[in-house]
Amino acid sequence: MSGMDTTYAIHAEGLVKRFGETTALDGVDLAVRPGTVLGLLGPNGAGKTTAVRILATLVRPDAGHAEVGGFDVARRPHEVRGLIGLTGQYASVDETLTGTENLLMIGRLLGLSRPAARARAAALLERFELTAAAGRAAGKYSGGMRRRLDLAASLVGDPRVLYLDEPTTGLDPRSRNEVWDIVRGLVADGVTVLLTTQYLDEADQLAGEIVVIDHGRVIATGTPADLKSRVGAQTVTVRPAVIDETGRIREAVGRVAAGPVDVSGDVVLAPVSDPGALAKLVRDLDEQGLAVAELALRSPSLDEVFLSLTGARA
Amino acid sequence: MTTMALRNTGTLAWRTLVQIKHNPFELIDFSVQPIMFLLLFTYVFGGAMAGSPAEYLTFALPGIVVQNLIFATMNTGIGLNTDITKGVFDRLRSLPIARSAPLAGRILADVIKQAWAVALLLVIGIVLGFRIETGPAATLGAIGLLLVFAVALSWVSVLVAMLVSTPEKVQIFGFVLFFPLTMASGAFVDPATMPGWLQAFAEVNPTTVVADAVRGLLSGGPVAGPVTWSLAWAGGLLVVFAPLAVRAFRRRI
C-alpha cells in the first residue's frame, strides 16, 4: 500500500499532536511486531491515549505518520478500522443496552447476518463469563464485568490489532488478573496488542517490549529486563530474626553496600553492585552469629526504573 | 457503500429504540408528559378559553402536538451528547462503518419516536372528543409535515449537543429556547389578544405556522398558506443548522 515495512503490525514515525497550547505528542515513534505486546507506559497526561486515538483513526496527527497492518491511518482509515479493536480507558459500551444487545449491535454493524451476530455475541459472552448477565443492562454491571464486556465488544470483528487503553484502571486485583489472562490468551492466538498503562507491573506482566513516554516524548525503550538493568543496582533486604540485633545487622549490611543503608520498619535494605556481595554478607552474619528471618536480593522494580527515568513526576 | 450506510443507519436506529425496553422513563417522557399536558390544557383552560373543554380541544390539540414535537427534538441532541461523553462514539468511529450512520441512525430513531408521540396524542385527543373533519390523506399529510419539521429542527439540537459539555446542558438549553418559543405563539390561544409586538412575533413563530397547518389539515380551513410557511421554516432551519451542526460534529469528535 505504501513503501513502509509491513513486518510491523503497527509502525508510527514522528507523531505530533497539539491541542491548542498543549503538545500531547512531540515526535513519537512506535514499532510493534505482529503477535507481540507493546506496553506504552507513562504518567497521566503523558500522551498515551492520544497515541492510541491516532492509531485507531479517531484523531489525525499534526505531523508524522502511522501505518497499521500496512495501511496509512490518515489515508486509508476504513481499512485500518477493519483490522483493529479498541478498548478505551472509559468503558465504551452502551450502558442502556444489555450485554447481548451491545455485541449484537457491533456484529450487525460489521456486516454479520442476524443469526451470525447472535451466535458471535453468545460465544463471546460465554468466553468472558458473562452469559449469566447477558440479558442485563450493561449499566448495572460491576466494573470488572463492564471491562470484560468492553473487551468482548472490541473482539466481535476478530481484530488482528488490539488497542487496550488502560484496560485495568480502577479494577480490583482479581478483575485485573482476569483481564490479564484474557490478553495473554489473545496474544497466544496471534493478536498484536498495544497496551497503555500507568501500572508498571501490568507492563511487566504482559508486554514483551516497553516504550516509556513522558510529556509526549519517548524517554526509554526496551524489554522490561533491559529497563531494569538500566537502573543498575540491585537491592539487598534483610529481616532480622531478633529485633534487638537490627543495629548490628545494619552494620554488616553497610560493609557490603554500594550506597546508604536504610531501615524500613524491621527490614534493613541497601543497594549493592558487587556480584559477590550476598555471599560475603551471609558469611559475615554467620560469623557474628546473627540470625535472620529473611534475606533477599532483588532487581529494581519497574516503579523504581520509572521514577529514575521520569524524575519526580511519576 | 450506500447499502452499507443504510444498513448501518438501521442498526444504530434499532440500538436507540431498543433502549426504551430498559429505560421505561424514556417512554414516560414520550407518552405520559404529553398526555398530561393534553388533559390539563383541555380541562383546566378549556372552559375559560373557549367556553367548553371540547371546543378548546379542537383548537388546542394541534398546538399541543407541535409543542411536544418541538421539545422532543432535544432528545436527539441529548442522545448524541451522551454517546460522546460516555465514549460510545469512539467505539462506533473505530469500526469500519459509514461515517454518517451514527448521526443518521439517531435521527431516524427519533423520527420514529416522534411519529409514535404524534399518533398517541391524536388517538387520545379523539378519545377526549377531538374530531378529524378532513380525511386520511390530509391526516397523513399533517403527520408527514410534523415529522419533516421535526427533522429540520433536530439539527438545532445536534448543533447544541456538539457545543456543550454534558447532556444536562442540552436539556437546559432546549428548555430555555423552546419554552418561550412554543408559548409565545398561536399554539394555545389566538394571538389577536397579545400586545402588538408579541403578536407580530407570534404570527411568524414556526410553532404558530405549523400548528395552523395541522389545524387546517385535520379540522379544515386554510391549508396552503400555513403549509407553505411551515415548509419554508423547515427548509430554512435545515439550510442554516445542518451545515453548522455537521461542521461542529466533525470538530467535536
PDB file of N, CA, C and O in Angstrom, chain A residues 103-152:
ATOM      1  N   LEU A 103     -23.205  -6.455  21.882  1.00  0.00           N
ATOM      2  CA  LEU A 103     -22.395  -7.254  20.955  1.00  0.00           C
ATOM      3  C   LEU A 103     -23.134  -7.488  19.640  1.00  0.00           C
ATOM      4  O   LEU A 103     -22.531  -7.520  18.567  1.00  0.00           O
ATOM      5  N   LEU A 104     -24.454  -7.623  19.761  1.00  0.00           N
ATOM      6  CA  LEU A 104     -25.284  -7.813  18.573  1.00  0.00           C
ATOM      7  C   LEU A 104     -25.182  -6.586  17.657  1.00  0.00           C
ATOM      8  O   LEU A 104     -25.031  -6.708  16.436  1.00  0.00           O
ATOM      9  N   MET A 105     -25.251  -5.414  18.273  1.00  0.00           N
ATOM     10  CA  MET A 105     -25.163  -4.168  17.508  1.00  0.00           C
ATOM     11  C   MET A 105     -23.851  -4.121  16.725  1.00  0.00           C
ATOM     12  O   MET A 105     -23.835  -3.817  15.526  1.00  0.00           O
ATOM     13  N   ILE A 106     -22.748  -4.462  17.400  1.00  0.00           N
ATOM     14  CA  ILE A 106     -21.457  -4.375  16.725  1.00  0.00           C
ATOM     15  C   ILE A 106     -21.348  -5.423  15.627  1.00  0.00           C
ATOM     16  O   ILE A 106     -20.879  -5.140  14.525  1.00  0.00           O
ATOM     17  N   GLY A 107     -21.833  -6.624  15.906  1.00  0.00           N
ATOM     18  CA  GLY A 107     -21.822  -7.670  14.882  1.00  0.00           C
ATOM     19  C   GLY A 107     -22.588  -7.240  13.634  1.00  0.00           C
ATOM     20  O   GLY A 107     -22.118  -7.419  12.507  1.00  0.00           O
ATOM     21  N   ARG A 108     -23.765  -6.637  13.856  1.00  0.00           N
ATOM     22  CA  ARG A 108     -24.572  -6.175  12.720  1.00  0.00           C
ATOM     23  C   ARG A 108     -23.853  -5.041  11.982  1.00  0.00           C
ATOM     24  O   ARG A 108     -23.848  -4.999  10.752  1.00  0.00           O
ATOM     25  N   LEU A 109     -23.234  -4.131  12.743  1.00  0.00           N
ATOM     26  CA  LEU A 109     -22.504  -3.025  12.103  1.00  0.00           C
ATOM     27  C   LEU A 109     -21.340  -3.546  11.274  1.00  0.00           C
ATOM     28  O   LEU A 109     -20.963  -2.947  10.262  1.00  0.00           O
ATOM     29  N   LEU A 110     -20.784  -4.678  11.699  1.00  0.00           N
ATOM     30  CA  LEU A 110     -19.649  -5.235  10.961  1.00  0.00           C
ATOM     31  C   LEU A 110     -20.098  -6.114   9.803  1.00  0.00           C
ATOM     32  O   LEU A 110     -19.285  -6.740   9.140  1.00  0.00           O
ATOM     33  N   GLY A 111     -21.418  -6.174   9.581  1.00  0.00           N
ATOM     34  CA  GLY A 111     -21.910  -6.863   8.397  1.00  0.00           C
ATOM     35  C   GLY A 111     -22.315  -8.310   8.616  1.00  0.00           C
ATOM     36  O   GLY A 111     -22.618  -9.013   7.655  1.00  0.00           O
ATOM     37  N   LEU A 112     -22.320  -8.772   9.877  1.00  0.00           N
ATOM     38  CA  LEU A 112     -22.771 -10.142  10.122  1.00  0.00           C
ATOM     39  C   LEU A 112     -24.291 -10.213   9.955  1.00  0.00           C
ATOM     40  O   LEU A 112     -24.997  -9.247  10.238  1.00  0.00           O
ATOM     41  N   SER A 113     -24.773 -11.370   9.522  1.00  0.00           N
ATOM     42  CA  SER A 113     -26.220 -11.576   9.456  1.00  0.00           C
ATOM     43  C   SER A 113     -26.753 -11.638  10.878  1.00  0.00           C
ATOM     44  O   SER A 113     -25.990 -11.805  11.828  1.00  0.00           O
ATOM     45  N   ARG A 114     -28.082 -11.523  11.031  1.00  0.00           N
ATOM     46  CA  ARG A 114     -28.649 -11.524  12.373  1.00  0.00           C
ATOM     47  C   ARG A 114     -28.296 -12.817  13.145  1.00  0.00           C
ATOM     48  O   ARG A 114     -27.806 -12.738  14.265  1.00  0.00           O
ATOM     49  N   PRO A 115     -28.484 -13.997  12.530  1.00  0.00           N
ATOM     50  CA  PRO A 115     -28.121 -15.222  13.267  1.00  0.00           C
ATOM     51  C   PRO A 115     -26.627 -15.303  13.571  1.00  0.00           C
ATOM     52  O   PRO A 115     -26.233 -15.711  14.671  1.00  0.00           O
ATOM     53  N   ALA A 116     -25.801 -14.871  12.619  1.00  0.00           N
ATOM     54  CA  ALA A 116     -24.348 -14.923  12.841  1.00  0.00           C
ATOM     55  C   ALA A 116     -23.953 -13.975  13.968  1.00  0.00           C
ATOM     56  O   ALA A 116     -23.112 -14.312  14.814  1.00  0.00           O
ATOM     57  N   ALA A 117     -24.566 -12.785  13.988  1.00  0.00           N
ATOM     58  CA  ALA A 117     -24.248 -11.807  15.037  1.00  0.00           C
ATOM     59  C   ALA A 117     -24.680 -12.342  16.399  1.00  0.00           C
ATOM     60  O   ALA A 117     -23.980 -12.161  17.402  1.00  0.00           O
ATOM     61  N   ARG A 118     -25.843 -13.011  16.436  1.00  0.00           N
ATOM     62  CA  ARG A 118     -26.331 -13.615  17.690  1.00  0.00           C
ATOM     63  C   ARG A 118     -25.373 -14.683  18.185  1.00  0.00           C
ATOM     64  O   ARG A 118     -25.035 -14.735  19.371  1.00  0.00           O
ATOM     65  N   ALA A 119     -24.932 -15.545  17.268  1.00  0.00           N
ATOM     66  CA  ALA A 119     -24.032 -16.634  17.645  1.00  0.00           C
ATOM     67  C   ALA A 119     -22.707 -16.075  18.155  1.00  0.00           C
ATOM     68  O   ALA A 119     -22.159 -16.540  19.162  1.00  0.00           O
ATOM     69  N   ARG A 120     -22.221 -15.052  17.466  1.00  0.00           N
ATOM     70  CA  ARG A 120     -20.942 -14.442  17.864  1.00  0.00           C
ATOM     71  C   ARG A 120     -21.073 -13.813  19.251  1.00  0.00           C
ATOM     72  O   ARG A 120     -20.184 -13.956  20.096  1.00  0.00           O
ATOM     73  N   ALA A 121     -22.185 -13.106  19.480  1.00  0.00           N
ATOM     74  CA  ALA A 121     -22.423 -12.468  20.782  1.00  0.00           C
ATOM     75  C   ALA A 121     -22.456 -13.526  21.879  1.00  0.00           C
ATOM     76  O   ALA A 121     -21.805 -13.385  22.920  1.00  0.00           O
ATOM     77  N   ALA A 122     -23.191 -14.619  21.617  1.00  0.00           N
ATOM     78  CA  ALA A 122     -23.318 -15.668  22.636  1.00  0.00           C
ATOM     79  C   ALA A 122     -21.957 -16.290  22.931  1.00  0.00           C
ATOM     80  O   ALA A 122     -21.611 -16.537  24.097  1.00  0.00           O
ATOM     81  N   ALA A 123     -21.164 -16.529  21.881  1.00  0.00           N
ATOM     82  CA  ALA A 123     -19.857 -17.162  22.071  1.00  0.00           C
ATOM     83  C   ALA A 123     -18.934 -16.254  22.891  1.00  0.00           C
ATOM     84  O   ALA A 123     -18.235 -16.714  23.797  1.00  0.00           O
ATOM     85  N   LEU A 124     -18.946 -14.956  22.580  1.00  0.00           N
ATOM     86  CA  LEU A 124     -18.066 -14.031  23.311  1.00  0.00           C
ATOM     87  C   LEU A 124     -18.513 -13.882  24.768  1.00  0.00           C
ATOM     88  O   LEU A 124     -17.684 -13.829  25.677  1.00  0.00           O
ATOM     89  N   LEU A 125     -19.832 -13.823  24.985  1.00  0.00           N
ATOM     90  CA  LEU A 125     -20.333 -13.697  26.359  1.00  0.00           C
ATOM     91  C   LEU A 125     -19.924 -14.920  27.177  1.00  0.00           C
ATOM     92  O   LEU A 125     -19.532 -14.812  28.329  1.00  0.00           O
ATOM     93  N   GLU A 126     -19.986 -16.065  26.530  1.00  0.00           N
ATOM     94  CA  GLU A 126     -19.580 -17.314  27.171  1.00  0.00           C
ATOM     95  C   GLU A 126     -18.093 -17.259  27.523  1.00  0.00           C
ATOM     96  O   GLU A 126     -17.690 -17.532  28.643  1.00  0.00           O
ATOM     97  N   ARG A 127     -17.298 -16.859  26.545  1.00  0.00           N
ATOM     98  CA  ARG A 127     -15.848 -16.830  26.725  1.00  0.00           C
ATOM     99  C   ARG A 127     -15.438 -15.880  27.862  1.00  0.00           C
ATOM    100  O   ARG A 127     -14.473 -16.124  28.563  1.00  0.00           O
ATOM    101  N   PHE A 128     -16.176 -14.787  28.011  1.00  0.00           N
ATOM    102  CA  PHE A 128     -15.836 -13.809  29.042  1.00  0.00           C
ATOM    103  C   PHE A 128     -16.685 -13.975  30.304  1.00  0.00           C
ATOM    104  O   PHE A 128     -16.768 -13.069  31.119  1.00  0.00           O
ATOM    105  N   GLU A 129     -17.319 -15.139  30.424  1.00  0.00           N
ATOM    106  CA  GLU A 129     -18.097 -15.474  31.615  1.00  0.00           C
ATOM    107  C   GLU A 129     -19.154 -14.425  31.933  1.00  0.00           C
ATOM    108  O   GLU A 129     -19.294 -13.976  33.066  1.00  0.00           O
ATOM    109  N   LEU A 130     -19.860 -14.000  30.891  1.00  0.00           N
ATOM    110  CA  LEU A 130     -20.908 -13.004  31.076  1.00  0.00           C
ATOM    111  C   LEU A 130     -22.277 -13.566  30.701  1.00  0.00           C
ATOM    112  O   LEU A 130     -23.255 -12.820  30.639  1.00  0.00           O
ATOM    113  N   THR A 131     -22.336 -14.871  30.433  1.00  0.00           N
ATOM    114  CA  THR A 131     -23.589 -15.460  29.969  1.00  0.00           C
ATOM    115  C   THR A 131     -24.740 -15.188  30.944  1.00  0.00           C
ATOM    116  O   THR A 131     -25.845 -14.847  30.544  1.00  0.00           O
ATOM    117  N   ALA A 132     -24.435 -15.298  32.246  1.00  0.00           N
ATOM    118  CA  ALA A 132     -25.497 -15.105  33.244  1.00  0.00           C
ATOM    119  C   ALA A 132     -26.012 -13.671  33.236  1.00  0.00           C
ATOM    120  O   ALA A 132     -27.174 -13.419  33.566  1.00  0.00           O
ATOM    121  N   ALA A 133     -25.146 -12.723  32.835  1.00  0.00           N
ATOM    122  CA  ALA A 133     -25.533 -11.311  32.847  1.00  0.00           C
ATOM    123  C   ALA A 133     -25.922 -10.817  31.451  1.00  0.00           C
ATOM    124  O   ALA A 133     -26.144  -9.625  31.251  1.00  0.00           O
ATOM    125  N   ALA A 134     -26.023 -11.744  30.494  1.00  0.00           N
ATOM    126  CA  ALA A 134     -26.218 -11.365  29.090  1.00  0.00           C
ATOM    127  C   ALA A 134     -27.459 -10.499  28.880  1.00  0.00           C
ATOM    128  O   ALA A 134     -27.469  -9.600  28.042  1.00  0.00           O
ATOM    129  N   GLY A 135     -28.507 -10.768  29.656  1.00  0.00           N
ATOM    130  CA  GLY A 135     -29.765 -10.047  29.453  1.00  0.00           C
ATOM    131  C   GLY A 135     -29.922  -8.812  30.318  1.00  0.00           C
ATOM    132  O   GLY A 135     -30.975  -8.180  30.305  1.00  0.00           O
ATOM    133  N   ARG A 136     -28.867  -8.473  31.075  1.00  0.00           N
ATOM    134  CA  ARG A 136     -28.957  -7.290  31.927  1.00  0.00           C
ATOM    135  C   ARG A 136     -28.324  -6.083  31.255  1.00  0.00           C
ATOM    136  O   ARG A 136     -27.361  -6.216  30.493  1.00  0.00           O
ATOM    137  N   ALA A 137     -28.840  -4.884  31.573  1.00  0.00           N
ATOM    138  CA  ALA A 137     -28.263  -3.660  31.011  1.00  0.00           C
ATOM    139  C   ALA A 137     -26.827  -3.513  31.500  1.00  0.00           C
ATOM    140  O   ALA A 137     -26.524  -3.751  32.668  1.00  0.00           O
ATOM    141  N   ALA A 138     -25.924  -3.124  30.583  1.00  0.00           N
ATOM    142  CA  ALA A 138     -24.504  -3.017  30.915  1.00  0.00           C
ATOM    143  C   ALA A 138     -24.264  -2.008  32.031  1.00  0.00           C
ATOM    144  O   ALA A 138     -23.288  -2.117  32.769  1.00  0.00           O
ATOM    145  N   GLY A 139     -25.144  -1.027  32.169  1.00  0.00           N
ATOM    146  CA  GLY A 139     -25.010  -0.034  33.235  1.00  0.00           C
ATOM    147  C   GLY A 139     -25.100  -0.647  34.616  1.00  0.00           C
ATOM    148  O   GLY A 139     -24.642  -0.067  35.592  1.00  0.00           O
ATOM    149  N   LYS A 140     -25.669  -1.845  34.704  1.00  0.00           N
ATOM    150  CA  LYS A 140     -25.811  -2.491  36.010  1.00  0.00           C
ATOM    151  C   LYS A 140     -24.665  -3.468  36.288  1.00  0.00           C
ATOM    152  O   LYS A 140     -24.643  -4.129  37.315  1.00  0.00           O
ATOM    153  N   TYR A 141     -23.716  -3.573  35.363  1.00  0.00           N
ATOM    154  CA  TYR A 141     -22.583  -4.473  35.550  1.00  0.00           C
ATOM    155  C   TYR A 141     -21.596  -3.886  36.567  1.00  0.00           C
ATOM    156  O   TYR A 141     -21.516  -2.673  36.724  1.00  0.00           O
ATOM    157  N   SER A 142     -20.818  -4.779  37.198  1.00  0.00           N
ATOM    158  CA  SER A 142     -19.708  -4.306  38.035  1.00  0.00           C
ATOM    159  C   SER A 142     -18.600  -3.803  37.111  1.00  0.00           C
ATOM    160  O   SER A 142     -18.621  -4.051  35.902  1.00  0.00           O
ATOM    161  N   GLY A 143     -17.620  -3.122  37.716  1.00  0.00           N
ATOM    162  CA  GLY A 143     -16.518  -2.574  36.915  1.00  0.00           C
ATOM    163  C   GLY A 143     -15.802  -3.642  36.106  1.00  0.00           C
ATOM    164  O   GLY A 143     -15.519  -3.463  34.923  1.00  0.00           O
ATOM    165  N   GLY A 144     -15.523  -4.776  36.737  1.00  0.00           N
ATOM    166  CA  GLY A 144     -14.803  -5.853  36.057  1.00  0.00           C
ATOM    167  C   GLY A 144     -15.624  -6.450  34.923  1.00  0.00           C
ATOM    168  O   GLY A 144     -15.107  -6.730  33.846  1.00  0.00           O
ATOM    169  N   MET A 145     -16.930  -6.633  35.176  1.00  0.00           N
ATOM    170  CA  MET A 145     -17.805  -7.186  34.133  1.00  0.00           C
ATOM    171  C   MET A 145     -17.885  -6.236  32.944  1.00  0.00           C
ATOM    172  O   MET A 145     -17.869  -6.648  31.788  1.00  0.00           O
ATOM    173  N   ARG A 146     -17.986  -4.947  33.260  1.00  0.00           N
ATOM    174  CA  ARG A 146     -18.109  -3.973  32.181  1.00  0.00           C
ATOM    175  C   ARG A 146     -16.851  -3.956  31.316  1.00  0.00           C
ATOM    176  O   ARG A 146     -16.911  -3.861  30.096  1.00  0.00           O
ATOM    177  N   ARG A 147     -15.695  -4.076  31.986  1.00  0.00           N
ATOM    178  CA  ARG A 147     -14.444  -4.086  31.244  1.00  0.00           C
ATOM    179  C   ARG A 147     -14.368  -5.335  30.372  1.00  0.00           C
ATOM    180  O   ARG A 147     -13.879  -5.300  29.242  1.00  0.00           O
ATOM    181  N   ARG A 148     -14.862  -6.454  30.902  1.00  0.00           N
ATOM    182  CA  ARG A 148     -14.850  -7.684  30.094  1.00  0.00           C
ATOM    183  C   ARG A 148     -15.790  -7.544  28.903  1.00  0.00           C
ATOM    184  O   ARG A 148     -15.477  -7.977  27.789  1.00  0.00           O
ATOM    185  N   LEU A 149     -16.932  -6.924  29.130  1.00  0.00           N
ATOM    186  CA  LEU A 149     -17.871  -6.713  28.011  1.00  0.00           C
ATOM    187  C   LEU A 149     -17.243  -5.786  26.969  1.00  0.00           C
ATOM    188  O   LEU A 149     -17.369  -6.005  25.763  1.00  0.00           O
ATOM    189  N   ASP A 150     -16.542  -4.779  27.460  1.00  0.00           N
ATOM    190  CA  ASP A 150     -15.882  -3.844  26.558  1.00  0.00           C
ATOM    191  C   ASP A 150     -14.837  -4.567  25.714  1.00  0.00           C
ATOM    192  O   ASP A 150     -14.728  -4.338  24.501  1.00  0.00           O
ATOM    193  N   LEU A 151     -14.086  -5.450  26.365  1.00  0.00           N
ATOM    194  CA  LEU A 151     -13.108  -6.251  25.632  1.00  0.00           C
ATOM    195  C   LEU A 151     -13.807  -7.151  24.602  1.00  0.00           C
ATOM    196  O   LEU A 151     -13.370  -7.247  23.452  1.00  0.00           O
ATOM    197  N   ALA A 152     -14.893  -7.776  25.040  1.00  0.00           N
ATOM    198  CA  ALA A 152     -15.645  -8.638  24.123  1.00  0.00           C
ATOM    199  C   ALA A 152     -16.122  -7.823  22.920  1.00  0.00           C
ATOM    200  O   ALA A 152     -16.030  -8.271  21.775  1.00  0.00           O
TER     201      ALA A 152
END
